[in-house]
CSV table of C-alpha atoms in Angstrom, one decimal:
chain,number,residue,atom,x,y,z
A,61,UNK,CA,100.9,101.1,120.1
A,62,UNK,CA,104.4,99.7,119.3
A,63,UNK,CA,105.9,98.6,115.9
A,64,UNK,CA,106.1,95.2,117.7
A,65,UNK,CA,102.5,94.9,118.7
A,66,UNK,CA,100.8,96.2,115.8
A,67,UNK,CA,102.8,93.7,113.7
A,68,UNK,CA,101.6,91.1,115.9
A,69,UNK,CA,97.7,92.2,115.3
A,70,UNK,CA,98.4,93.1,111.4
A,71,UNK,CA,99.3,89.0,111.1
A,72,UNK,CA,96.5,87.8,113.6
A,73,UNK,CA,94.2,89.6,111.2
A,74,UNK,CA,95.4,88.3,108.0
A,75,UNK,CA,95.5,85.0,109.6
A,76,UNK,CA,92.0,85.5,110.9
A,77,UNK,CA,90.8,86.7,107.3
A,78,UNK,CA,92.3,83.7,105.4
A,79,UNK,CA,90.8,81.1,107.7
A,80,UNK,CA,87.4,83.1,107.5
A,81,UNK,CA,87.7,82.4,104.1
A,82,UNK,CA,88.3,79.3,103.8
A,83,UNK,CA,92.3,79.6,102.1
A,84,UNK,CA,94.6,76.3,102.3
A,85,UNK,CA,97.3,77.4,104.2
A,86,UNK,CA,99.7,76.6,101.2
A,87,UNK,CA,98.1,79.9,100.1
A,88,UNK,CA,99.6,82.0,102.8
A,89,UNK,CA,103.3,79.6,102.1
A,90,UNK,CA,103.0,80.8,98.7
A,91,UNK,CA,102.3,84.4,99.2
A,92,UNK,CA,105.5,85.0,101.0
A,93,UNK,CA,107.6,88.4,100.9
A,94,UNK,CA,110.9,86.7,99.6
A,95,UNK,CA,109.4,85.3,96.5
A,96,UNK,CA,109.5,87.9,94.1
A,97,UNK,CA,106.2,89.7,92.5
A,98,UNK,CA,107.8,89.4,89.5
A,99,UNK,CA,110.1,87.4,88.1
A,100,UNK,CA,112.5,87.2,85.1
A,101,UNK,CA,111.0,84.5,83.3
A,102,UNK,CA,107.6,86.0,83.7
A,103,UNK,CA,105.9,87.3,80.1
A,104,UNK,CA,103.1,89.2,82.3
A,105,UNK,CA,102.7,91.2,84.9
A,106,UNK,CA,99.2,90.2,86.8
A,107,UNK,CA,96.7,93.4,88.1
A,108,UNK,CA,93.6,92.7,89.7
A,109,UNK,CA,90.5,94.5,89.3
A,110,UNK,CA,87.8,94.5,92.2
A,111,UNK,CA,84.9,96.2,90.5
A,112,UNK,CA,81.1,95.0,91.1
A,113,UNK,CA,79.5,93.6,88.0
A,114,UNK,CA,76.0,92.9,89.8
A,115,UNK,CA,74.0,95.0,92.3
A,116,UNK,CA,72.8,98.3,92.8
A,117,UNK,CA,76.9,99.6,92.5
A,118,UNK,CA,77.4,97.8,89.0
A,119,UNK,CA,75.4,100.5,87.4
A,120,UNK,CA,79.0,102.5,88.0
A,121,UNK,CA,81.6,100.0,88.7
A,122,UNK,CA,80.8,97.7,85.5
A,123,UNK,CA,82.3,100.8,83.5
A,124,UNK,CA,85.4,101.2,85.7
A,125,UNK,CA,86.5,97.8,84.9
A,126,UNK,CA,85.5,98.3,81.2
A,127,UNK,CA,88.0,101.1,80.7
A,128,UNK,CA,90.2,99.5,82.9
A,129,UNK,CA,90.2,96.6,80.4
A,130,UNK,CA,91.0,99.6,77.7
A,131,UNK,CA,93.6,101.0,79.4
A,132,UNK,CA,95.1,97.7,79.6
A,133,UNK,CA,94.7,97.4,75.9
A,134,UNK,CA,96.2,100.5,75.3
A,135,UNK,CA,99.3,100.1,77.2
A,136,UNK,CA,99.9,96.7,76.3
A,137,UNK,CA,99.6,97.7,72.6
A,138,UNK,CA,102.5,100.0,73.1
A,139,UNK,CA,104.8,97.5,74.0
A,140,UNK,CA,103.4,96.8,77.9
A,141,UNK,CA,105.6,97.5,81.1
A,142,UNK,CA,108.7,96.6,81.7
A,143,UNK,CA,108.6,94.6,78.3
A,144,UNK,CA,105.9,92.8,79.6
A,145,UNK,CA,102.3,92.5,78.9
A,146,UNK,CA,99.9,93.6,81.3
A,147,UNK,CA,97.4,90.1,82.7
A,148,UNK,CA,94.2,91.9,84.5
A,149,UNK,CA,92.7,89.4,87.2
A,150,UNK,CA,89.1,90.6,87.1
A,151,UNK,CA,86.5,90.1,90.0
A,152,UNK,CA,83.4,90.9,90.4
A,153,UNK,CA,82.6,92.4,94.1
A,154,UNK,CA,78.7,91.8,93.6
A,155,UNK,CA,78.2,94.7,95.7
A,156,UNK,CA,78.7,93.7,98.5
A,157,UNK,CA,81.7,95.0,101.3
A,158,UNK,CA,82.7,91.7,102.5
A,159,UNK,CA,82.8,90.5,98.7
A,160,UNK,CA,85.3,93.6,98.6
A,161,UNK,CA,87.6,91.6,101.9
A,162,UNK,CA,87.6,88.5,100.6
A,163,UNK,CA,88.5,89.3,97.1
A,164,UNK,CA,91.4,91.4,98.4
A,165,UNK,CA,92.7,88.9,99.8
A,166,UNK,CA,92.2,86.1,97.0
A,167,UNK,CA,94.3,88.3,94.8
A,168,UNK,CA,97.1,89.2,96.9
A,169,UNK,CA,97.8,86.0,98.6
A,170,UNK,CA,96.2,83.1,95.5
A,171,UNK,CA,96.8,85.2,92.3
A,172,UNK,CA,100.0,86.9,93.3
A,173,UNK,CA,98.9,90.6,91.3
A,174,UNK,CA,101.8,93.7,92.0
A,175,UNK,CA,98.5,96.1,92.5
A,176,UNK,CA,95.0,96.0,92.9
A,177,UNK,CA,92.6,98.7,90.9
A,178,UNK,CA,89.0,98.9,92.4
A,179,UNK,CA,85.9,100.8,95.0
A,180,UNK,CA,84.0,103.1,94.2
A,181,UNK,CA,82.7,103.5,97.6
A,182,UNK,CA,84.2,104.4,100.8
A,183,UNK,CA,82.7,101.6,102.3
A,184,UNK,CA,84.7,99.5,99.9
A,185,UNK,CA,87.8,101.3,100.2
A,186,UNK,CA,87.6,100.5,104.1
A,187,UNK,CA,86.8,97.2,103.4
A,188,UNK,CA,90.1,96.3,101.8
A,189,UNK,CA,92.1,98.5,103.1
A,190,UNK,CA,93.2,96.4,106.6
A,191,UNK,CA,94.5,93.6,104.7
A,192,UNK,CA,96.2,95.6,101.7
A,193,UNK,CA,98.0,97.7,104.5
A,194,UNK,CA,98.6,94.6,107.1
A,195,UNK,CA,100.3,93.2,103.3
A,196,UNK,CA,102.2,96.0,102.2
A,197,UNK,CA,100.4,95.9,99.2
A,198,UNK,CA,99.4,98.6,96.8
A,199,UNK,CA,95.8,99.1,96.2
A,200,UNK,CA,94.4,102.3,93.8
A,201,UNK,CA,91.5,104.0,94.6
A,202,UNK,CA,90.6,105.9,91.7
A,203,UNK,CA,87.7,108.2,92.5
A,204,UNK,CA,86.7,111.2,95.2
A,205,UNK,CA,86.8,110.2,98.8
A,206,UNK,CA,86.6,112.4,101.7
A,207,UNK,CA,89.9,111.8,102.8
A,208,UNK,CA,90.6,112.1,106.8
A,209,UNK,CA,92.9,109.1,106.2
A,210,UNK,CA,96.9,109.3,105.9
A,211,UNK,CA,98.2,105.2,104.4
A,212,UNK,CA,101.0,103.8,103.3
A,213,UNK,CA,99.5,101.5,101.0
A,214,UNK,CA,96.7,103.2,98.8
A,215,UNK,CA,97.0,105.6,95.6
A,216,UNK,CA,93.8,107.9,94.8
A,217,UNK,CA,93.6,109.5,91.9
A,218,UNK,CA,90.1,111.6,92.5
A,219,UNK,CA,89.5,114.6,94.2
A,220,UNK,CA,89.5,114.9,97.7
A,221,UNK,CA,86.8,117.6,99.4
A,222,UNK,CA,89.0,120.5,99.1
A,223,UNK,CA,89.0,119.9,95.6
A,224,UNK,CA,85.5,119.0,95.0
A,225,UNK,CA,83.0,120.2,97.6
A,226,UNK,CA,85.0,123.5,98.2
A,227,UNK,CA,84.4,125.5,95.1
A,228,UNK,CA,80.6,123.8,94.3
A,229,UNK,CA,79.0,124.8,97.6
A,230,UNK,CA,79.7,128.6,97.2
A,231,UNK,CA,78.9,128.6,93.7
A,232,UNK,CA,75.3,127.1,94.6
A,233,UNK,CA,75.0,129.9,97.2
A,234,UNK,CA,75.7,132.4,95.2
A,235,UNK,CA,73.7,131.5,92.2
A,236,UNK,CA,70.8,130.4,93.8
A,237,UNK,CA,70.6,130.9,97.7
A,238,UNK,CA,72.0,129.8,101.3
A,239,UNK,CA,69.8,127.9,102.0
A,240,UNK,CA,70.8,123.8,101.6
A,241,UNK,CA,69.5,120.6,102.0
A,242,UNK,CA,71.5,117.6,102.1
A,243,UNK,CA,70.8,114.1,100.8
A,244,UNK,CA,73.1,111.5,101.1
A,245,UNK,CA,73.7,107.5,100.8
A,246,UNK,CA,74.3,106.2,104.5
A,247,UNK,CA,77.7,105.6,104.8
A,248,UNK,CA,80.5,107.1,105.5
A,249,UNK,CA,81.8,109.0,102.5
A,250,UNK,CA,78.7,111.1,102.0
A,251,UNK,CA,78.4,112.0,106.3
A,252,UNK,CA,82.2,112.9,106.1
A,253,UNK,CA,81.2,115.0,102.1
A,254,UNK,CA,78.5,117.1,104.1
A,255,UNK,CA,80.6,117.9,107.1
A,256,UNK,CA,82.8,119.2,104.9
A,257,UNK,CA,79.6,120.9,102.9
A,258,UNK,CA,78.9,122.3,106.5
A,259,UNK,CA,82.1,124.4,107.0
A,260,UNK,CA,82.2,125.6,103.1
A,261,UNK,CA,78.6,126.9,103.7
A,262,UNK,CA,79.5,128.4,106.8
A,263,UNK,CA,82.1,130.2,105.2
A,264,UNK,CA,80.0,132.0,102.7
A,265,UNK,CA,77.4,132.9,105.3
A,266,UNK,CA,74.7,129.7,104.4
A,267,UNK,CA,72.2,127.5,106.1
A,268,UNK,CA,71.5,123.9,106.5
A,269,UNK,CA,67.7,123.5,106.5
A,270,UNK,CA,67.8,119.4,106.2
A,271,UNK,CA,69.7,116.3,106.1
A,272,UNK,CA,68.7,112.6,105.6
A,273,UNK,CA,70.1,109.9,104.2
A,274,UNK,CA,69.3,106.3,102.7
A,275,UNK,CA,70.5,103.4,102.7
A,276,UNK,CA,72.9,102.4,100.2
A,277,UNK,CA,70.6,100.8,97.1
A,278,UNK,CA,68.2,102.3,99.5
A,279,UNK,CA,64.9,103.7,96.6
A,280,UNK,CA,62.3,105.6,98.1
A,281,UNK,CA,62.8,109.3,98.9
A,282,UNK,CA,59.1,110.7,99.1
A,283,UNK,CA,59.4,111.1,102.7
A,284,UNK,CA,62.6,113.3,102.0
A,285,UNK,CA,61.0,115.1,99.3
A,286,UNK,CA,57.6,115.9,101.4
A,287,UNK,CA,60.5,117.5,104.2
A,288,UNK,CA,62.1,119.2,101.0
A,289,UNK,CA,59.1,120.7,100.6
A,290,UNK,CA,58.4,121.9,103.9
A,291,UNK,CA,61.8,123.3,104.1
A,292,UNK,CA,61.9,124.9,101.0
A,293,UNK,CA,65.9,124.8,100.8
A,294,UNK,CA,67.4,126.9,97.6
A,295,UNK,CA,69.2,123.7,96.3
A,296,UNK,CA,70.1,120.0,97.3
A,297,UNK,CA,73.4,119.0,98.4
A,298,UNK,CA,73.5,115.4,96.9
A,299,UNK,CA,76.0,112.6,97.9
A,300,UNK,CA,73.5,109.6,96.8
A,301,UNK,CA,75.5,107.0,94.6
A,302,UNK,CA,74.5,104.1,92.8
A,303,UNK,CA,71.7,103.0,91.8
A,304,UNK,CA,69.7,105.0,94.7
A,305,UNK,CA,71.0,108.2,93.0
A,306,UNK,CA,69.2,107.0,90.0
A,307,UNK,CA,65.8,107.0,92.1
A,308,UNK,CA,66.6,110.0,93.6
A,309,UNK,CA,66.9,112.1,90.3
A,310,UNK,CA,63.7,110.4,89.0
A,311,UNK,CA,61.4,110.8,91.8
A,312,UNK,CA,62.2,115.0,92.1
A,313,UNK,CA,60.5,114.9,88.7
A,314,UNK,CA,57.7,113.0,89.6
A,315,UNK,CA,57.0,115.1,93.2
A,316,UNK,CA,57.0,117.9,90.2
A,317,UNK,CA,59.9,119.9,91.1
A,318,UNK,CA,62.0,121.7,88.6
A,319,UNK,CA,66.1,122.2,88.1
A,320,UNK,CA,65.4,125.4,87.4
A,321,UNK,CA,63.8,126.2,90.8
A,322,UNK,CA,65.5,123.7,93.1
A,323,UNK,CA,68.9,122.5,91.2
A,324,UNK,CA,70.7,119.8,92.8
A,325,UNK,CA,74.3,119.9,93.1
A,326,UNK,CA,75.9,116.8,93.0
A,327,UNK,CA,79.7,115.3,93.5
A,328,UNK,CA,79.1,112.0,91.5
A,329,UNK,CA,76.0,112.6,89.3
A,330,UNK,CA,77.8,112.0,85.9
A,331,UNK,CA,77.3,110.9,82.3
A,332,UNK,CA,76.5,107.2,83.4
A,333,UNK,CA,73.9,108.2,86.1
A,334,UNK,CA,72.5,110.8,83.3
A,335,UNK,CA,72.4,107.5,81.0
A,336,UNK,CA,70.9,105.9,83.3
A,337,UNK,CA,68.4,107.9,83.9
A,338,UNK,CA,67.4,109.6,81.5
A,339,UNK,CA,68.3,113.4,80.3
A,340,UNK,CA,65.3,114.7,81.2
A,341,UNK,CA,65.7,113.7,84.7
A,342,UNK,CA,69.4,114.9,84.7
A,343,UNK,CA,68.7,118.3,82.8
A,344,UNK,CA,69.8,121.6,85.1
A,345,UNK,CA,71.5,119.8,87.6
A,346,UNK,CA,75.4,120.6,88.4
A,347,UNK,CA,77.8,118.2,88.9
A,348,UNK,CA,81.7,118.7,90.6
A,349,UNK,CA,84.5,116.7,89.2
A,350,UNK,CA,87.9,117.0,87.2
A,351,UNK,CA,87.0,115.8,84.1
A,352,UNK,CA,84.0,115.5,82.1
A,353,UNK,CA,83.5,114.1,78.3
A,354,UNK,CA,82.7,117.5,76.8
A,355,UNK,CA,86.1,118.5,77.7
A,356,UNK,CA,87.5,120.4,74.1
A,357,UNK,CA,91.1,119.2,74.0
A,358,UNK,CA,93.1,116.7,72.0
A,359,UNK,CA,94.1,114.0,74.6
A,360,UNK,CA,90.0,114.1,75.6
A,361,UNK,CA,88.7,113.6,72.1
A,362,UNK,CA,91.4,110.5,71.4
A,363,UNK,CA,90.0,109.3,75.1
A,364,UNK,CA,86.5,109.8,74.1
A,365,UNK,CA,86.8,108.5,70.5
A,366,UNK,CA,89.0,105.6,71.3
A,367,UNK,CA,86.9,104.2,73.9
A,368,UNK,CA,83.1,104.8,72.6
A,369,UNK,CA,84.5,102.3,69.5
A,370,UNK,CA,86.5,99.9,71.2
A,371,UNK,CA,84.6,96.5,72.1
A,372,UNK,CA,84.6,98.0,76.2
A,373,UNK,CA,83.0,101.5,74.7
A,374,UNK,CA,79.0,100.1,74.6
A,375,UNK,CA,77.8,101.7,77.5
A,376,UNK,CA,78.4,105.1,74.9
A,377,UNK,CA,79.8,107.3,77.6
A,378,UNK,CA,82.8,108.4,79.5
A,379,UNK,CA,82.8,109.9,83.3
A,380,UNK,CA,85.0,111.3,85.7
A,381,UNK,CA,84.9,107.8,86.9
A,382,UNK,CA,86.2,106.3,84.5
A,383,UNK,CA,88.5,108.6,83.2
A,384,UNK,CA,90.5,108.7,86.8
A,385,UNK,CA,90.2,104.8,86.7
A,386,UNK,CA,92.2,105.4,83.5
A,387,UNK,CA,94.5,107.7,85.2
A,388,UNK,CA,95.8,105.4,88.1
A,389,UNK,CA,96.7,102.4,85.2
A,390,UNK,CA,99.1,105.1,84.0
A,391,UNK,CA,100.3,106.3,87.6
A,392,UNK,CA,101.2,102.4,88.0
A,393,UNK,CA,103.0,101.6,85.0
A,394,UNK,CA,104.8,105.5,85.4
A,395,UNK,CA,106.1,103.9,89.0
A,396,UNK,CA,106.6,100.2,87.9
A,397,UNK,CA,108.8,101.5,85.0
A,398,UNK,CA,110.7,104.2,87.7
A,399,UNK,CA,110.8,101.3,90.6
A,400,UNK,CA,113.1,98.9,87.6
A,401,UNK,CA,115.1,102.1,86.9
A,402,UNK,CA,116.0,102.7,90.5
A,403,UNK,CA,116.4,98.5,91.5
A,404,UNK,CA,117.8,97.3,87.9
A,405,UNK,CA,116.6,93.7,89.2
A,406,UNK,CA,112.7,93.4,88.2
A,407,UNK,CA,112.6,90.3,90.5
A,408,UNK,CA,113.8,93.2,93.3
A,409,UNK,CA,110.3,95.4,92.7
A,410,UNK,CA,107.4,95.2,95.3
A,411,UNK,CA,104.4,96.8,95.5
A,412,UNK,CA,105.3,98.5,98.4
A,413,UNK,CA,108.4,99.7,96.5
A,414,UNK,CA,106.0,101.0,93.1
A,415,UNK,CA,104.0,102.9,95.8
A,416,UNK,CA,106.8,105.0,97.4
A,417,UNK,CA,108.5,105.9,94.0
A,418,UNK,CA,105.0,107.1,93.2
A,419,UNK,CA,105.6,110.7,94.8
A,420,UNK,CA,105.6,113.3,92.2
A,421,UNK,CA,104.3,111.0,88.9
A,422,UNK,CA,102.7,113.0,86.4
A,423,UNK,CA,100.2,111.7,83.9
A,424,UNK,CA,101.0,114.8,81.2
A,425,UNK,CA,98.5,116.6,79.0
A,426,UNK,CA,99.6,113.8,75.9
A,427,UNK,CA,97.7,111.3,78.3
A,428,UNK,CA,95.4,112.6,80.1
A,429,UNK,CA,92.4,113.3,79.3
A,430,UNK,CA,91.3,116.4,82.0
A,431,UNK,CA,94.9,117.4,81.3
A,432,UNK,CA,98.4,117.0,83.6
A,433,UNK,CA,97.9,115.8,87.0
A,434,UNK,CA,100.5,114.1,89.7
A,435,UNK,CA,101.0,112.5,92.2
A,436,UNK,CA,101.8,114.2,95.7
A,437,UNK,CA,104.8,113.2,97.0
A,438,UNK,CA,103.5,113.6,100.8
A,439,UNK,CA,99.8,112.5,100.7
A,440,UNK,CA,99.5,110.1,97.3
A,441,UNK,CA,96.7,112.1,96.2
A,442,UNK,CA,96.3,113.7,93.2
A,443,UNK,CA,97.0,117.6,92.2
A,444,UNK,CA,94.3,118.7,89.8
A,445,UNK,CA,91.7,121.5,88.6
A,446,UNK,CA,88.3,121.1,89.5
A,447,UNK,CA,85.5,122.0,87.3
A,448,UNK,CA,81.9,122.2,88.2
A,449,UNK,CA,79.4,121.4,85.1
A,450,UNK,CA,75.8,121.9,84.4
A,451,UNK,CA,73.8,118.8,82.6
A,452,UNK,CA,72.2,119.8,79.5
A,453,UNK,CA,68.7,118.2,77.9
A,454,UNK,CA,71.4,116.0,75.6
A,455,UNK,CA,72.9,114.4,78.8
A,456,UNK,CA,76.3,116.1,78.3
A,457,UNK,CA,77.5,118.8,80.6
A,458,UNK,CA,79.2,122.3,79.9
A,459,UNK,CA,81.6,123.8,81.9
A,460,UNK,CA,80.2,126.7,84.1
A,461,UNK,CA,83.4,127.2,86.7
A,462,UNK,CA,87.1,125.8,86.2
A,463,UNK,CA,90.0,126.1,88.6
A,464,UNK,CA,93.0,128.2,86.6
A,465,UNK,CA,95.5,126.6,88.6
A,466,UNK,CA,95.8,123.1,90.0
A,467,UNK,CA,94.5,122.7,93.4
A,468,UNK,CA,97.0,120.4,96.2
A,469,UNK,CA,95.4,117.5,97.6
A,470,UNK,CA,94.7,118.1,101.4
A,471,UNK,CA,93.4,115.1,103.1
A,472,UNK,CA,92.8,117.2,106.5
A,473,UNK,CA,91.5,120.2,105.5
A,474,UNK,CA,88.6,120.3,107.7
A,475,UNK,CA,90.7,118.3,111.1
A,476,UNK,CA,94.2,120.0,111.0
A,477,UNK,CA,94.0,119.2,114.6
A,478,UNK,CA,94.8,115.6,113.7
A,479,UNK,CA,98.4,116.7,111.9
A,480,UNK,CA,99.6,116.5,108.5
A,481,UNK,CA,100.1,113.3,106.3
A,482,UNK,CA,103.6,112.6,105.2
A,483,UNK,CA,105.1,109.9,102.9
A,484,UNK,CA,105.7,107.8,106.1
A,485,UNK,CA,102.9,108.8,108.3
A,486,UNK,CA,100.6,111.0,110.0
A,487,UNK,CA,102.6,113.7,111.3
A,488,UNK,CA,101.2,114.6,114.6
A,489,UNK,CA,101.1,117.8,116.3
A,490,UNK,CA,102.3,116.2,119.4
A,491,UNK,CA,105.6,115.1,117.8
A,492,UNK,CA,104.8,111.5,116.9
A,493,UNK,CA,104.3,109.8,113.4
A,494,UNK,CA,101.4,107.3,112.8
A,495,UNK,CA,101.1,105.0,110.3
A,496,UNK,CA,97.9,103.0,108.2
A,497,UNK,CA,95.6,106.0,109.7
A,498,UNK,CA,91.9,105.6,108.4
């Protein structure tokens, strides 16, 4: 496709998005490229938030944009960015993916923010994605994805599967058994997490014995449990979220199974969905993720401390979630603040700009919590060490495997076929470079 025609379908679909929803066309006047993000006169720099409040996501999401507010707090307590305070736009997505498009697009072309934090979903992420890319915006996505994708546009700060799935699956195998069964929320994160799963299991000589999925907020699994049975797997793969995650965990006590028998291993059953649920139902079960709250250093107990008793803190727990939520506010002032330094004219900084200075930003073991991470300068994914943690009957997890060193980002692990993601693209192996790739 030429640069020429997919800018002429990148504006169609903006346009077609704002009259879908409904926009004045001043709006689209107002959101134009030459009038800066920021300017000098401005006391605040404006960040939008796209979190769900309601529905069956806001059992997560509500705490991502409560230590979003934090880390706002926090930052803005220190003096701000660029001598300015930080002014969070906060919307509610309601769960609901075209809540996710429309807001997107409120806050880019209405409320003028420099960035967008927000998703926890794939589905979400995919939902704002087009019109953040066909923008130039900057969107974060801070939590694990399955990667497959190469934009221009979007910084993640969780784990991809090479550095989530990859170490979890063997250890399952080896401590209890090839034999897997996979459960997972029907979209497209969790399809993409197992096939992934798959080739790890593969690798270590294991077997697939089931897979279903549900929908998302989807609550009944005794149909899946009766297969379980009959299968008689030697864990569960799990890649439910949400509230249907809750359901899941609570159910495989009643059908009167036992962690200890059949564990599940999980790549987003944290400290919330424990809360949630209750530890009983979370007890045994092992969870993959870069950070959790029991981690014994410094930076983690100031984290920990500071948020449980700040007037955001009353949910009375802290997650991988939220803790890489708390990550990507850093990562965006660190580029903001190296954007100015390169331009000298704030007025001069767009988000576009803050996204391609991001390359190589560490957060440093003084502020975060899991301890140093950056940016990659190729892929905008984060470097880290995964961990893989067992819940305990008090809800809280201890550490059972850490990586020693950190672990690159590699959003095509599984389809090297498709090339390698660069700054400026998808590098082909045919030679070409493609851009926006989802």
């Amino acid at each position: 496709m030429s640069n020429k025609r997919r800018k002429i379908l990148k504006g169609s679909a903006v346009a077609a998005s704002a009259a879908a929803l409904g926009f004045p066309s001043i709006y689209i006047k107002n959101a134009s490229a030459a009038a800066p993000w920021i300017k000098k006169k401005d006391k605040t720099i404006k960040v939008g938030l796209l979190w769900s409040q309601t529905g069956n996501l806001a059992v997560i999401e509500n705490d991502s944009t409560q230590v979003a507010l934090y880390a706002i707090d926090e930052i803005n307590a220190a003096g701000g960015v660029a001598g300015r305070m930080i002014e969070p736009v906060v919307i509610d997505a309601k769960s609901d993916i075209k809540v996710y498009s429309e807001k997107i697009s409120q806050l880019i072309l209405k409320d003028r923010v420099i960035a967008t934090f927000g998703g926890y979903t794939s589905a979400s992420r995919r939902a704002v994605a087009p019109i953040v890319m066909a923008r130039d915006h900057l969107f974060y996505y801070p939590t694990c994805y399955e990667g497959r994708e190469c934009t221009q546009n979007i910084i993640n700060t969780g784990p991809l599967a090479n550095q989530h799935s990859f170490d979890l699956i063997p250890f399952m195998a080896k401590e209890f058994g090839p034999k897997c069964y996979l459960i997972g929320s029907n979209y497209i994160w969790p399809k993409e997490s197992n096939k992934n799963a798959k080739v790890w299991l593969e690798n270590v000589g294991g077997e697939i014995v089931g897979e279903d999925y549900v929908p998302l907020g989807g609550s009944e699994f005794t149909p899946i449990f009766n297969k379980v049975r009959q299968a008689k797997p030697d864990f569960i793969f799990s890649t439910v979220v949400g509230d249907s995650d809750i359901a899941m965990h609570k159910q495989f006590l009643q059908e009167g199974f036992k962690s200890d028998k059949l564990p599940i291993a999980a790549l987003t059953t944290g400290e919330i969905e424990i809360r949630a649920m209750g530890a009983e139902a979370g007890a045994g079960h092992f969870l993959s993720a870069p950070y959790f709250q029991t981690l014994d250093n410094p930076t983690n107990h100031k984290f920990v401390d500071g948020y449980l008793s700040s007037k955001y803190g009353g949910g009375g727990v802290t997650h991988y979630n939220m803790e890489e939520t708390y990550l990507s506010l850093y990562v965006w002032k660190y580029g903001l603040e190296k954007a100015l330094a390169q331009t000298g004219n704030i007025e001069d900084i767009t988000p576009r700009m803050i996204r391609d200075v991001s390359g190589g930003i560490a957060v440093e073991d003084d502020v975060s919590p899991e301890g140093k991470v950056w940016i990659d300068p190729d892929n905008f994914n984060c470097w880290l060490k995964p961990k893989i943690g067992q819940c305990g009957s008090d809800g809280q997890f201890k550490i059972v495997k850490a990586a020693d060193e950190h672990v690159a980002p590699d959003p095509m692990s599984i389809y090297p076929e498709r090339g390698v993601c660069k700054a400026d693209g998808l590098h082909t192996p045919d030679g070409k470079i493609k851009t926006d790739v989802l």
